[in-house]
Amino acid sequence: MERFQSPLNFMGLPDELADRKRAKVWLLPIPYEATTSYGAGTRNGPDAILTASRQVEWFDREWDCEPVAGFGVHTLPPLATTHGSPEAMTRHVADAVRDLLTGEPAPRTLAILGGEHSISGGVARGMAATERGRDMVAVQIDAHADLRDEYEGSPFSHACAARRILETCPVFQIGIRNISEAEERFRKICPHVRTVFAEDARPGGDWLADLAAFVQGKNVFMTIDLDGLDPSIMPAVGTPEPGGLSWETTLDVVRTVCREAAAVPVFDVVELAPIPGMIAPDFLAARLTYKIMALIEAQKK
Ligand SMILES: [Mn+2]
């Protein structure tokens, strides 16, 4: 028998597939949690996803091969989190993303695991500061519009994620089913945000064609707040909302984006707050992360 278990990286990859110089995909864990307003635990999200990912099957029938053996994934150490202000953390995230994308070597795809959704404003800002952020748009899966200008005294709260991303680029949001009156008013007059509410995000609607047109030829930052998915399959989030996206609809969104975009240089999967003893949500997050990587990388051949 093998003496050691597989390495403690994404999918337990051997050195030749996890090597920083050779892997096309890099994974950055950001275990940041500071502004969570209800259920807590997102700081444990990245570890839970990494642990679950070691059980994910490499083979994928969609391509009849093991996609990860083609692109490789380098798991970076977790980003240091500051106990300073959320604003300082946003800057820290933005600088890290910018430097990773412009470094030598640099990943073809940068995947980020949260942590709470407030990190995504920094991720967008970091991508926008690079060549690969030219002509950029964002696609957000979320239960919440996250369009508040500030929340509980901070403009850098998780409840302001989309509003901060909007300062960088237009946003197409899907799965929304919790929005405040002020957010609804803002959304209606803001020309840069397009919202597909959860009840409209059903198979066969025109919204997928709208999404395709929105991302066509663009550099896309995809941000997946796991509470966008239905709590029946994704209960491990701070603020579960009934009536969310199915697994299949979530993948329809990702497939559409990957097919139509010029590139998806960066994506994040955020807000997993693991429930002790319940592994299904952790595994879903790991499977989703791998599937997104594979769909992005499948466009590169
Ligand atoms: Mn969110």
PDB file of C-alpha atoms and ligand atoms in Angstrom:
ATOM      1  CA  MET A   1       0.000   0.000   0.000  1.00  0.00           C
ATOM      2  CA  GLU A   2       0.999   3.653  -0.410  1.00  0.00           C
ATOM      3  CA  ARG A   3       2.802   4.944   2.631  1.00  0.00           C
ATOM      4  CA  PHE A   4       1.261   8.407   2.644  1.00  0.00           C
ATOM      5  CA  GLN A   5      -2.143   9.815   1.860  1.00  0.00           C
ATOM      6  CA  SER A   6      -2.504  12.278  -1.002  1.00  0.00           C
ATOM      7  CA  PRO A   7      -1.079  15.765  -0.339  1.00  0.00           C
ATOM      8  CA  LEU A   8      -3.144  18.361   1.510  1.00  0.00           C
ATOM      9  CA  ASN A   9      -3.837  20.510  -1.539  1.00  0.00           C
ATOM     10  CA  PHE A  10      -6.849  20.945  -3.830  1.00  0.00           C
ATOM     11  CA  MET A  11      -7.877  17.448  -4.993  1.00  0.00           C
ATOM     12  CA  GLY A  12      -4.829  15.891  -3.336  1.00  0.00           C
ATOM     13  CA  LEU A  13      -2.761  16.388  -6.478  1.00  0.00           C
ATOM     14  CA  PRO A  14       0.748  14.935  -6.807  1.00  0.00           C
ATOM     15  CA  ASP A  15       3.645  17.387  -7.097  1.00  0.00           C
ATOM     16  CA  GLU A  16       3.784  17.301 -10.899  1.00  0.00           C
ATOM     17  CA  LEU A  17       0.193  18.574 -11.147  1.00  0.00           C
ATOM     18  CA  ALA A  18       0.367  20.963  -8.192  1.00  0.00           C
ATOM     19  CA  ASP A  19       3.659  22.631  -9.101  1.00  0.00           C
ATOM     20  CA  ARG A  20       3.468  26.433  -9.174  1.00  0.00           C
ATOM     21  CA  LYS A  21       5.422  26.732 -12.424  1.00  0.00           C
ATOM     22  CA  ARG A  22       3.421  24.134 -14.312  1.00  0.00           C
ATOM     23  CA  ALA A  23      -0.140  24.421 -12.986  1.00  0.00           C
ATOM     24  CA  LYS A  24      -2.414  26.558 -15.185  1.00  0.00           C
ATOM     25  CA  VAL A  25      -4.868  27.109 -12.340  1.00  0.00           C
ATOM     26  CA  TRP A  26      -3.928  28.572  -8.975  1.00  0.00           C
ATOM     27  CA  LEU A  27      -6.148  28.438  -5.946  1.00  0.00           C
ATOM     28  CA  LEU A  28      -6.017  31.105  -3.250  1.00  0.00           C
ATOM     29  CA  PRO A  29      -7.841  30.442   0.049  1.00  0.00           C
ATOM     30  CA  ILE A  30      -9.020  33.619   1.810  1.00  0.00           C
ATOM     31  CA  PRO A  31     -10.403  32.524   5.218  1.00  0.00           C
ATOM     32  CA  TYR A  32     -11.698  35.996   6.058  1.00  0.00           C
ATOM     33  CA  GLU A  33     -14.691  36.564   8.307  1.00  0.00           C
ATOM     34  CA  ALA A  34     -15.371  39.874   9.987  1.00  0.00           C
ATOM     35  CA  THR A  35     -18.688  41.392   8.944  1.00  0.00           C
ATOM     36  CA  THR A  36     -20.920  38.284   9.020  1.00  0.00           C
ATOM     37  CA  SER A  37     -24.335  39.344  10.270  1.00  0.00           C
ATOM     38  CA  TYR A  38     -26.130  36.042  11.029  1.00  0.00           C
ATOM     39  CA  GLY A  39     -24.748  32.467  11.015  1.00  0.00           C
ATOM     40  CA  ALA A  40     -20.964  32.426  11.396  1.00  0.00           C
ATOM     41  CA  GLY A  41     -18.177  30.123  10.267  1.00  0.00           C
ATOM     42  CA  THR A  42     -17.050  31.293   6.816  1.00  0.00           C
ATOM     43  CA  ARG A  43     -13.471  31.441   8.073  1.00  0.00           C
ATOM     44  CA  ASN A  44     -13.611  27.622   8.016  1.00  0.00           C
ATOM     45  CA  GLY A  45     -14.901  27.482   4.436  1.00  0.00           C
ATOM     46  CA  PRO A  46     -11.616  27.143   2.529  1.00  0.00           C
ATOM     47  CA  ASP A  47     -10.314  24.313   4.723  1.00  0.00           C
ATOM     48  CA  ALA A  48     -13.585  22.407   4.412  1.00  0.00           C
ATOM     49  CA  ILE A  49     -13.546  22.757   0.615  1.00  0.00           C
ATOM     50  CA  LEU A  50      -9.906  21.650   0.395  1.00  0.00           C
ATOM     51  CA  THR A  51     -10.626  18.619   2.591  1.00  0.00           C
ATOM     52  CA  ALA A  52     -13.711  17.670   0.563  1.00  0.00           C
ATOM     53  CA  SER A  53     -11.866  18.222  -2.742  1.00  0.00           C
ATOM     54  CA  ARG A  54      -9.605  15.271  -2.003  1.00  0.00           C
ATOM     55  CA  GLN A  55     -12.664  13.043  -2.437  1.00  0.00           C
ATOM     56  CA  VAL A  56     -13.703  14.574  -5.777  1.00  0.00           C
ATOM     57  CA  GLU A  57     -13.347  12.207  -8.738  1.00  0.00           C
ATOM     58  CA  TRP A  58     -10.895  13.522 -11.334  1.00  0.00           C
ATOM     59  CA  PHE A  59     -12.720  11.858 -14.234  1.00  0.00           C
ATOM     60  CA  ASP A  60     -15.561  13.851 -15.779  1.00  0.00           C
ATOM     61  CA  ARG A  61     -17.926  12.287 -18.302  1.00  0.00           C
ATOM     62  CA  GLU A  62     -18.565  15.692 -19.871  1.00  0.00           C
ATOM     63  CA  TRP A  63     -15.116  15.442 -21.494  1.00  0.00           C
ATOM     64  CA  ASP A  64     -14.509  11.700 -21.095  1.00  0.00           C
ATOM     65  CA  CYS A  65     -11.168  12.436 -19.429  1.00  0.00           C
ATOM     66  CA  GLU A  66      -9.555  13.714 -16.234  1.00  0.00           C
ATOM     67  CA  PRO A  67      -9.516  17.483 -16.887  1.00  0.00           C
ATOM     68  CA  VAL A  68      -7.313  18.272 -13.894  1.00  0.00           C
ATOM     69  CA  ALA A  69      -4.545  16.060 -15.290  1.00  0.00           C
ATOM     70  CA  GLY A  70      -4.417  18.481 -18.226  1.00  0.00           C
ATOM     71  CA  PHE A  71      -4.299  21.807 -16.407  1.00  0.00           C
ATOM     72  CA  GLY A  72      -3.046  21.129 -12.861  1.00  0.00           C
ATOM     73  CA  VAL A  73      -3.920  23.187  -9.796  1.00  0.00           C
ATOM     74  CA  HIS A  74      -1.450  24.920  -7.520  1.00  0.00           C
ATOM     75  CA  THR A  75      -2.865  25.567  -4.050  1.00  0.00           C
ATOM     76  CA  LEU A  76      -1.388  28.750  -2.564  1.00  0.00           C
ATOM     77  CA  PRO A  77      -1.065  29.261   1.193  1.00  0.00           C
ATOM     78  CA  PRO A  78      -4.101  31.036   2.649  1.00  0.00           C
ATOM     79  CA  LEU A  79      -3.990  34.808   2.312  1.00  0.00           C
ATOM     80  CA  ALA A  80      -3.090  36.495   5.598  1.00  0.00           C
ATOM     81  CA  THR A  81      -6.143  38.216   7.001  1.00  0.00           C
ATOM     82  CA  THR A  82      -5.841  41.577   8.707  1.00  0.00           C
ATOM     83  CA  HIS A  83      -7.665  42.429  11.872  1.00  0.00           C
ATOM     84  CA  GLY A  84      -7.679  46.037  10.751  1.00  0.00           C
ATOM     85  CA  SER A  85     -10.633  47.569   8.968  1.00  0.00           C
ATOM     86  CA  PRO A  86     -12.603  45.763   6.257  1.00  0.00           C
ATOM     87  CA  GLU A  87     -11.329  48.504   3.970  1.00  0.00           C
ATOM     88  CA  ALA A  88      -7.724  47.516   4.717  1.00  0.00           C
ATOM     89  CA  MET A  89      -8.626  43.891   3.974  1.00  0.00           C
ATOM     90  CA  THR A  90     -10.204  44.877   0.643  1.00  0.00           C
ATOM     91  CA  ARG A  91      -6.999  46.653  -0.339  1.00  0.00           C
ATOM     92  CA  HIS A  92      -4.929  43.673   0.816  1.00  0.00           C
ATOM     93  CA  VAL A  93      -7.023  41.290  -1.324  1.00  0.00           C
ATOM     94  CA  ALA A  94      -6.877  43.628  -4.336  1.00  0.00           C
ATOM     95  CA  ASP A  95      -3.089  43.917  -4.135  1.00  0.00           C
ATOM     96  CA  ALA A  96      -2.669  40.151  -3.790  1.00  0.00           C
ATOM     97  CA  VAL A  97      -4.901  39.402  -6.807  1.00  0.00           C
ATOM     98  CA  ARG A  98      -3.177  42.040  -8.936  1.00  0.00           C
ATOM     99  CA  ASP A  99       0.282  40.760  -8.016  1.00  0.00           C
ATOM    100  CA  LEU A 100      -0.627  37.112  -8.631  1.00  0.00           C
ATOM    101  CA  LEU A 101      -2.096  37.904 -12.066  1.00  0.00           C
ATOM    102  CA  THR A 102       0.921  39.951 -13.129  1.00  0.00           C
ATOM    103  CA  GLY A 103       3.646  37.825 -11.535  1.00  0.00           C
ATOM    104  CA  GLU A 104       6.141  35.568 -13.256  1.00  0.00           C
ATOM    105  CA  PRO A 105       4.925  32.889 -13.452  1.00  0.00           C
ATOM    106  CA  ALA A 106       1.238  33.770 -13.342  1.00  0.00           C
ATOM    107  CA  PRO A 107      -1.785  31.459 -13.441  1.00  0.00           C
ATOM    108  CA  ARG A 108      -4.033  31.237 -16.493  1.00  0.00           C
ATOM    109  CA  THR A 109      -6.978  30.994 -14.088  1.00  0.00           C
ATOM    110  CA  LEU A 110      -7.052  32.247 -10.510  1.00  0.00           C
ATOM    111  CA  ALA A 111      -9.642  30.560  -8.279  1.00  0.00           C
ATOM    112  CA  ILE A 112     -10.409  32.020  -4.872  1.00  0.00           C
ATOM    113  CA  LEU A 113     -12.117  30.318  -1.941  1.00  0.00           C
ATOM    114  CA  GLY A 114     -13.826  32.469   0.724  1.00  0.00           C
ATOM    115  CA  GLY A 115     -14.390  33.502   3.344  1.00  0.00           C
ATOM    116  CA  GLU A 116     -17.181  35.994   3.353  1.00  0.00           C
ATOM    117  CA  HIS A 117     -18.436  37.783   0.269  1.00  0.00           C
ATOM    118  CA  SER A 118     -16.879  41.120   1.185  1.00  0.00           C
ATOM    119  CA  ILE A 119     -13.574  39.849  -0.279  1.00  0.00           C
ATOM    120  CA  SER A 120     -15.042  39.948  -3.796  1.00  0.00           C
ATOM    121  CA  GLY A 121     -14.892  43.747  -4.032  1.00  0.00           C
ATOM    122  CA  GLY A 122     -11.148  43.461  -3.544  1.00  0.00           C
ATOM    123  CA  VAL A 123     -10.871  40.603  -6.015  1.00  0.00           C
ATOM    124  CA  ALA A 124     -12.648  42.665  -8.701  1.00  0.00           C
ATOM    125  CA  ARG A 125     -10.459  45.667  -7.998  1.00  0.00           C
ATOM    126  CA  GLY A 126      -7.304  43.548  -8.221  1.00  0.00           C
ATOM    127  CA  MET A 127      -8.309  42.008 -11.552  1.00  0.00           C
ATOM    128  CA  ALA A 128      -9.305  45.412 -12.930  1.00  0.00           C
ATOM    129  CA  ALA A 129      -5.807  46.729 -12.188  1.00  0.00           C
ATOM    130  CA  THR A 130      -4.304  44.279 -14.697  1.00  0.00           C
ATOM    131  CA  GLU A 131      -4.329  43.819 -18.456  1.00  0.00           C
ATOM    132  CA  ARG A 132      -6.727  40.894 -17.998  1.00  0.00           C
ATOM    133  CA  GLY A 133      -9.280  43.189 -16.415  1.00  0.00           C
ATOM    134  CA  ARG A 134      -9.766  45.220 -19.592  1.00  0.00           C
ATOM    135  CA  ASP A 135     -13.354  45.299 -20.819  1.00  0.00           C
ATOM    136  CA  MET A 136     -14.377  43.514 -17.647  1.00  0.00           C
ATOM    137  CA  VAL A 137     -17.802  42.461 -16.365  1.00  0.00           C
ATOM    138  CA  ALA A 138     -18.877  40.489 -13.303  1.00  0.00           C
ATOM    139  CA  VAL A 139     -21.399  37.663 -12.996  1.00  0.00           C
ATOM    140  CA  GLN A 140     -22.746  37.078  -9.489  1.00  0.00           C
ATOM    141  CA  ILE A 141     -24.730  34.127  -8.187  1.00  0.00           C
ATOM    142  CA  ASP A 142     -26.300  35.133  -4.884  1.00  0.00           C
ATOM    143  CA  ALA A 143     -29.491  35.047  -2.807  1.00  0.00           C
ATOM    144  CA  HIS A 144     -28.924  38.675  -1.849  1.00  0.00           C
ATOM    145  CA  ALA A 145     -28.535  41.647  -4.136  1.00  0.00           C
ATOM    146  CA  ASP A 146     -25.598  42.902  -2.016  1.00  0.00           C
ATOM    147  CA  LEU A 147     -26.256  46.371  -3.442  1.00  0.00           C
ATOM    148  CA  ARG A 148     -26.226  48.287  -0.159  1.00  0.00           C
ATOM    149  CA  ASP A 149     -23.922  51.280  -0.175  1.00  0.00           C
ATOM    150  CA  GLU A 150     -23.073  50.480   3.419  1.00  0.00           C
ATOM    151  CA  TYR A 151     -24.213  48.013   6.062  1.00  0.00           C
ATOM    152  CA  GLU A 152     -23.767  48.143   9.819  1.00  0.00           C
ATOM    153  CA  GLY A 153     -21.509  51.140   9.370  1.00  0.00           C
ATOM    154  CA  SER A 154     -19.193  49.700   6.740  1.00  0.00           C
ATOM    155  CA  PRO A 155     -19.190  50.097   2.953  1.00  0.00           C
ATOM    156  CA  PHE A 156     -16.988  46.975   2.860  1.00  0.00           C
ATOM    157  CA  SER A 157     -19.521  44.592   4.456  1.00  0.00           C
ATOM    158  CA  HIS A 158     -20.548  41.305   2.789  1.00  0.00           C
ATOM    159  CA  ALA A 159     -23.940  42.969   2.206  1.00  0.00           C
ATOM    160  CA  CYS A 160     -22.241  45.526  -0.067  1.00  0.00           C
ATOM    161  CA  ALA A 161     -20.283  43.080  -2.261  1.00  0.00           C
ATOM    162  CA  ALA A 162     -22.047  43.822  -5.538  1.00  0.00           C
ATOM    163  CA  ARG A 163     -22.123  47.566  -4.885  1.00  0.00           C
ATOM    164  CA  ARG A 164     -18.338  47.556  -4.493  1.00  0.00           C
ATOM    165  CA  ILE A 165     -17.855  45.401  -7.604  1.00  0.00           C
ATOM    166  CA  LEU A 166     -20.042  47.901  -9.501  1.00  0.00           C
ATOM    167  CA  GLU A 167     -17.417  50.556  -8.827  1.00  0.00           C
ATOM    168  CA  THR A 168     -15.139  48.435 -11.008  1.00  0.00           C
ATOM    169  CA  CYS A 169     -17.430  47.004 -13.700  1.00  0.00           C
ATOM    170  CA  PRO A 170     -21.040  46.145 -14.655  1.00  0.00           C
ATOM    171  CA  VAL A 171     -22.679  43.258 -12.773  1.00  0.00           C
ATOM    172  CA  PHE A 172     -25.164  40.575 -13.885  1.00  0.00           C
ATOM    173  CA  GLN A 173     -26.692  38.937 -10.804  1.00  0.00           C
ATOM    174  CA  ILE A 174     -28.679  35.687 -10.701  1.00  0.00           C
ATOM    175  CA  GLY A 175     -30.698  33.912  -8.002  1.00  0.00           C
ATOM    176  CA  ILE A 176     -31.625  37.022  -6.009  1.00  0.00           C
ATOM    177  CA  ARG A 177     -34.545  36.567  -3.603  1.00  0.00           C
ATOM    178  CA  ASN A 178     -33.746  38.928  -0.768  1.00  0.00           C
ATOM    179  CA  ILE A 179     -33.423  42.645  -1.505  1.00  0.00           C
ATOM    180  CA  SER A 180     -34.113  45.740   0.564  1.00  0.00           C
ATOM    181  CA  GLU A 181     -36.298  48.596  -0.587  1.00  0.00           C
ATOM    182  CA  ALA A 182     -33.307  50.905  -1.020  1.00  0.00           C
ATOM    183  CA  GLU A 183     -31.467  48.264  -3.036  1.00  0.00           C
ATOM    184  CA  GLU A 184     -34.512  47.711  -5.245  1.00  0.00           C
ATOM    185  CA  ARG A 185     -34.742  51.460  -5.955  1.00  0.00           C
ATOM    186  CA  PHE A 186     -31.025  51.653  -6.679  1.00  0.00           C
ATOM    187  CA  ARG A 187     -31.155  48.629  -8.979  1.00  0.00           C
ATOM    188  CA  LYS A 188     -33.956  50.132 -11.037  1.00  0.00           C
ATOM    189  CA  ILE A 189     -32.049  53.319 -11.804  1.00  0.00           C
ATOM    190  CA  CYS A 190     -28.533  51.905 -12.073  1.00  0.00           C
ATOM    191  CA  PRO A 191     -27.790  51.113 -15.728  1.00  0.00           C
ATOM    192  CA  HIS A 192     -24.859  48.844 -14.853  1.00  0.00           C
ATOM    193  CA  VAL A 193     -26.667  46.174 -12.885  1.00  0.00           C
ATOM    194  CA  ARG A 194     -28.950  43.503 -14.301  1.00  0.00           C
ATOM    195  CA  THR A 195     -30.832  41.316 -11.794  1.00  0.00           C
ATOM    196  CA  VAL A 196     -32.406  37.934 -12.527  1.00  0.00           C
ATOM    197  CA  PHE A 197     -34.542  37.052  -9.522  1.00  0.00           C
ATOM    198  CA  ALA A 198     -34.575  33.441  -8.370  1.00  0.00           C
ATOM    199  CA  GLU A 199     -38.132  32.803  -9.532  1.00  0.00           C
ATOM    200  CA  ASP A 200     -37.144  33.846 -13.064  1.00  0.00           C
ATOM    201  CA  ALA A 201     -33.912  31.853 -13.146  1.00  0.00           C
ATOM    202  CA  ARG A 202     -35.536  28.727 -14.519  1.00  0.00           C
ATOM    203  CA  PRO A 203     -34.427  26.493 -17.390  1.00  0.00           C
ATOM    204  CA  GLY A 204     -35.515  27.752 -20.787  1.00  0.00           C
ATOM    205  CA  GLY A 205     -36.019  31.432 -19.888  1.00  0.00           C
ATOM    206  CA  ASP A 206     -34.611  34.315 -21.983  1.00  0.00           C
ATOM    207  CA  TRP A 207     -32.359  35.229 -19.096  1.00  0.00           C
ATOM    208  CA  LEU A 208     -29.653  32.813 -20.308  1.00  0.00           C
ATOM    209  CA  ALA A 209     -29.617  34.591 -23.687  1.00  0.00           C
ATOM    210  CA  ASP A 210     -29.357  37.914 -21.839  1.00  0.00           C
ATOM    211  CA  LEU A 211     -26.472  36.532 -19.799  1.00  0.00           C
ATOM    212  CA  ALA A 212     -24.763  35.285 -22.958  1.00  0.00           C
ATOM    213  CA  ALA A 213     -25.046  38.749 -24.535  1.00  0.00           C
ATOM    214  CA  PHE A 214     -23.789  40.416 -21.361  1.00  0.00           C
ATOM    215  CA  VAL A 215     -20.561  38.389 -21.184  1.00  0.00           C
ATOM    216  CA  GLN A 216     -19.919  38.004 -24.909  1.00  0.00           C
ATOM    217  CA  GLY A 217     -16.336  38.914 -25.736  1.00  0.00           C
ATOM    218  CA  LYS A 218     -15.709  40.238 -22.211  1.00  0.00           C
ATOM    219  CA  ASN A 219     -13.219  39.376 -19.506  1.00  0.00           C
ATOM    220  CA  VAL A 220     -15.410  37.983 -16.780  1.00  0.00           C
ATOM    221  CA  PHE A 221     -15.006  37.854 -13.031  1.00  0.00           C
ATOM    222  CA  MET A 222     -17.418  35.222 -11.745  1.00  0.00           C
ATOM    223  CA  THR A 223     -18.388  35.443  -8.072  1.00  0.00           C
ATOM    224  CA  ILE A 224     -20.409  32.603  -6.575  1.00  0.00           C
ATOM    225  CA  ASP A 225     -21.991  33.281  -3.203  1.00  0.00           C
ATOM    226  CA  LEU A 226     -23.069  29.763  -2.270  1.00  0.00           C
ATOM    227  CA  ASP A 227     -26.279  31.072  -0.672  1.00  0.00           C
ATOM    228  CA  GLY A 228     -27.493  31.633  -4.249  1.00  0.00           C
ATOM    229  CA  LEU A 229     -28.041  27.880  -4.404  1.00  0.00           C
ATOM    230  CA  ASP A 230     -31.117  26.404  -2.773  1.00  0.00           C
ATOM    231  CA  PRO A 231     -30.667  25.609   0.951  1.00  0.00           C
ATOM    232  CA  SER A 232     -31.922  22.058   0.292  1.00  0.00           C
ATOM    233  CA  ILE A 233     -28.589  21.393  -1.427  1.00  0.00           C
ATOM    234  CA  MET A 234     -26.545  24.173   0.219  1.00  0.00           C
ATOM    235  CA  PRO A 235     -27.607  24.712   3.842  1.00  0.00           C
ATOM    236  CA  ALA A 236     -24.080  25.602   5.038  1.00  0.00           C
ATOM    237  CA  VAL A 237     -24.319  29.362   4.574  1.00  0.00           C
ATOM    238  CA  GLY A 238     -24.751  32.227   7.004  1.00  0.00           C
ATOM    239  CA  THR A 239     -28.086  33.380   5.620  1.00  0.00           C
ATOM    240  CA  PRO A 240     -29.976  30.551   3.887  1.00  0.00           C
ATOM    241  CA  GLU A 241     -32.922  31.720   1.768  1.00  0.00           C
ATOM    242  CA  PRO A 242     -35.527  29.333   0.342  1.00  0.00           C
ATOM    243  CA  GLY A 243     -36.210  29.192  -3.383  1.00  0.00           C
ATOM    244  CA  GLY A 244     -32.655  29.162  -4.695  1.00  0.00           C
ATOM    245  CA  LEU A 245     -30.870  27.819  -7.746  1.00  0.00           C
ATOM    246  CA  SER A 246     -30.576  24.119  -8.459  1.00  0.00           C
ATOM    247  CA  TRP A 247     -27.227  22.465  -9.172  1.00  0.00           C
ATOM    248  CA  GLU A 248     -28.189  22.199 -12.835  1.00  0.00           C
ATOM    249  CA  THR A 249     -29.165  25.868 -13.174  1.00  0.00           C
ATOM    250  CA  THR A 250     -25.950  26.899 -11.452  1.00  0.00           C
ATOM    251  CA  LEU A 251     -23.995  24.902 -14.029  1.00  0.00           C
ATOM    252  CA  ASP A 252     -26.085  26.436 -16.850  1.00  0.00           C
ATOM    253  CA  VAL A 253     -24.861  29.835 -15.687  1.00  0.00           C
ATOM    254  CA  VAL A 254     -21.238  28.722 -15.544  1.00  0.00           C
ATOM    255  CA  ARG A 255     -21.450  26.983 -18.952  1.00  0.00           C
ATOM    256  CA  THR A 256     -22.992  30.036 -20.583  1.00  0.00           C
ATOM    257  CA  VAL A 257     -20.345  32.344 -19.146  1.00  0.00           C
ATOM    258  CA  CYS A 258     -17.437  30.089 -20.109  1.00  0.00           C
ATOM    259  CA  ARG A 259     -18.780  29.564 -23.644  1.00  0.00           C
ATOM    260  CA  GLU A 260     -19.450  33.229 -24.445  1.00  0.00           C
ATOM    261  CA  ALA A 261     -16.796  35.169 -22.533  1.00  0.00           C
ATOM    262  CA  ALA A 262     -13.450  36.124 -24.047  1.00  0.00           C
ATOM    263  CA  ALA A 263     -11.910  34.795 -20.828  1.00  0.00           C
ATOM    264  CA  VAL A 264     -12.672  34.113 -17.180  1.00  0.00           C
ATOM    265  CA  PRO A 265      -9.323  34.923 -15.558  1.00  0.00           C
ATOM    266  CA  VAL A 266     -10.679  34.968 -12.003  1.00  0.00           C
ATOM    267  CA  PHE A 267     -13.562  33.396 -10.122  1.00  0.00           C
ATOM    268  CA  ASP A 268     -14.435  33.013  -6.462  1.00  0.00           C
ATOM    269  CA  VAL A 269     -16.617  30.643  -4.443  1.00  0.00           C
ATOM    270  CA  VAL A 270     -17.531  32.274  -1.126  1.00  0.00           C
ATOM    271  CA  GLU A 271     -19.632  32.086   2.028  1.00  0.00           C
ATOM    272  CA  LEU A 272     -19.371  28.373   2.857  1.00  0.00           C
ATOM    273  CA  ALA A 273     -19.922  28.125   6.632  1.00  0.00           C
ATOM    274  CA  PRO A 274     -19.401  24.398   7.254  1.00  0.00           C
ATOM    275  CA  ILE A 275     -21.877  22.576   9.491  1.00  0.00           C
ATOM    276  CA  PRO A 276     -20.026  20.139  11.778  1.00  0.00           C
ATOM    277  CA  GLY A 277     -20.843  16.550  10.845  1.00  0.00           C
ATOM    278  CA  MET A 278     -22.495  17.503   7.539  1.00  0.00           C
ATOM    279  CA  ILE A 279     -20.157  16.995   4.599  1.00  0.00           C
ATOM    280  CA  ALA A 280     -22.539  17.279   1.639  1.00  0.00           C
ATOM    281  CA  PRO A 281     -22.347  21.094   1.320  1.00  0.00           C
ATOM    282  CA  ASP A 282     -18.535  21.045   1.569  1.00  0.00           C
ATOM    283  CA  PHE A 283     -18.438  18.415  -1.142  1.00  0.00           C
ATOM    284  CA  LEU A 284     -20.824  20.412  -3.349  1.00  0.00           C
ATOM    285  CA  ALA A 285     -18.562  23.449  -3.040  1.00  0.00           C
ATOM    286  CA  ALA A 286     -15.511  21.364  -3.964  1.00  0.00           C
ATOM    287  CA  ARG A 287     -17.273  19.753  -6.938  1.00  0.00           C
ATOM    288  CA  LEU A 288     -18.506  23.143  -8.126  1.00  0.00           C
ATOM    289  CA  THR A 289     -15.016  24.631  -7.860  1.00  0.00           C
ATOM    290  CA  TYR A 290     -13.547  21.781  -9.921  1.00  0.00           C
ATOM    291  CA  LYS A 291     -16.343  21.978 -12.507  1.00  0.00           C
ATOM    292  CA  ILE A 292     -15.816  25.716 -12.959  1.00  0.00           C
ATOM    293  CA  MET A 293     -12.071  25.201 -13.395  1.00  0.00           C
ATOM    294  CA  ALA A 294     -12.700  22.479 -15.979  1.00  0.00           C
ATOM    295  CA  LEU A 295     -15.276  24.541 -17.903  1.00  0.00           C
ATOM    296  CA  ILE A 296     -12.946  27.554 -18.011  1.00  0.00           C
ATOM    297  CA  GLU A 297      -9.927  25.516 -19.030  1.00  0.00           C
ATOM    298  CA  ALA A 298     -11.900  23.553 -21.671  1.00  0.00           C
ATOM    299  CA  GLN A 299     -12.175  26.821 -23.630  1.00  0.00           C
ATOM    300  CA  LYS A 300      -8.393  27.210 -23.792  1.00  0.00           C
ATOM    301  CA  LYS A 301      -7.624  24.252 -26.053  1.00  0.00           C
TER     302      LYS A 301
HETATM  303 MN    MN B   1     -23.410  37.797  -1.289  1.00  0.00          MN
END
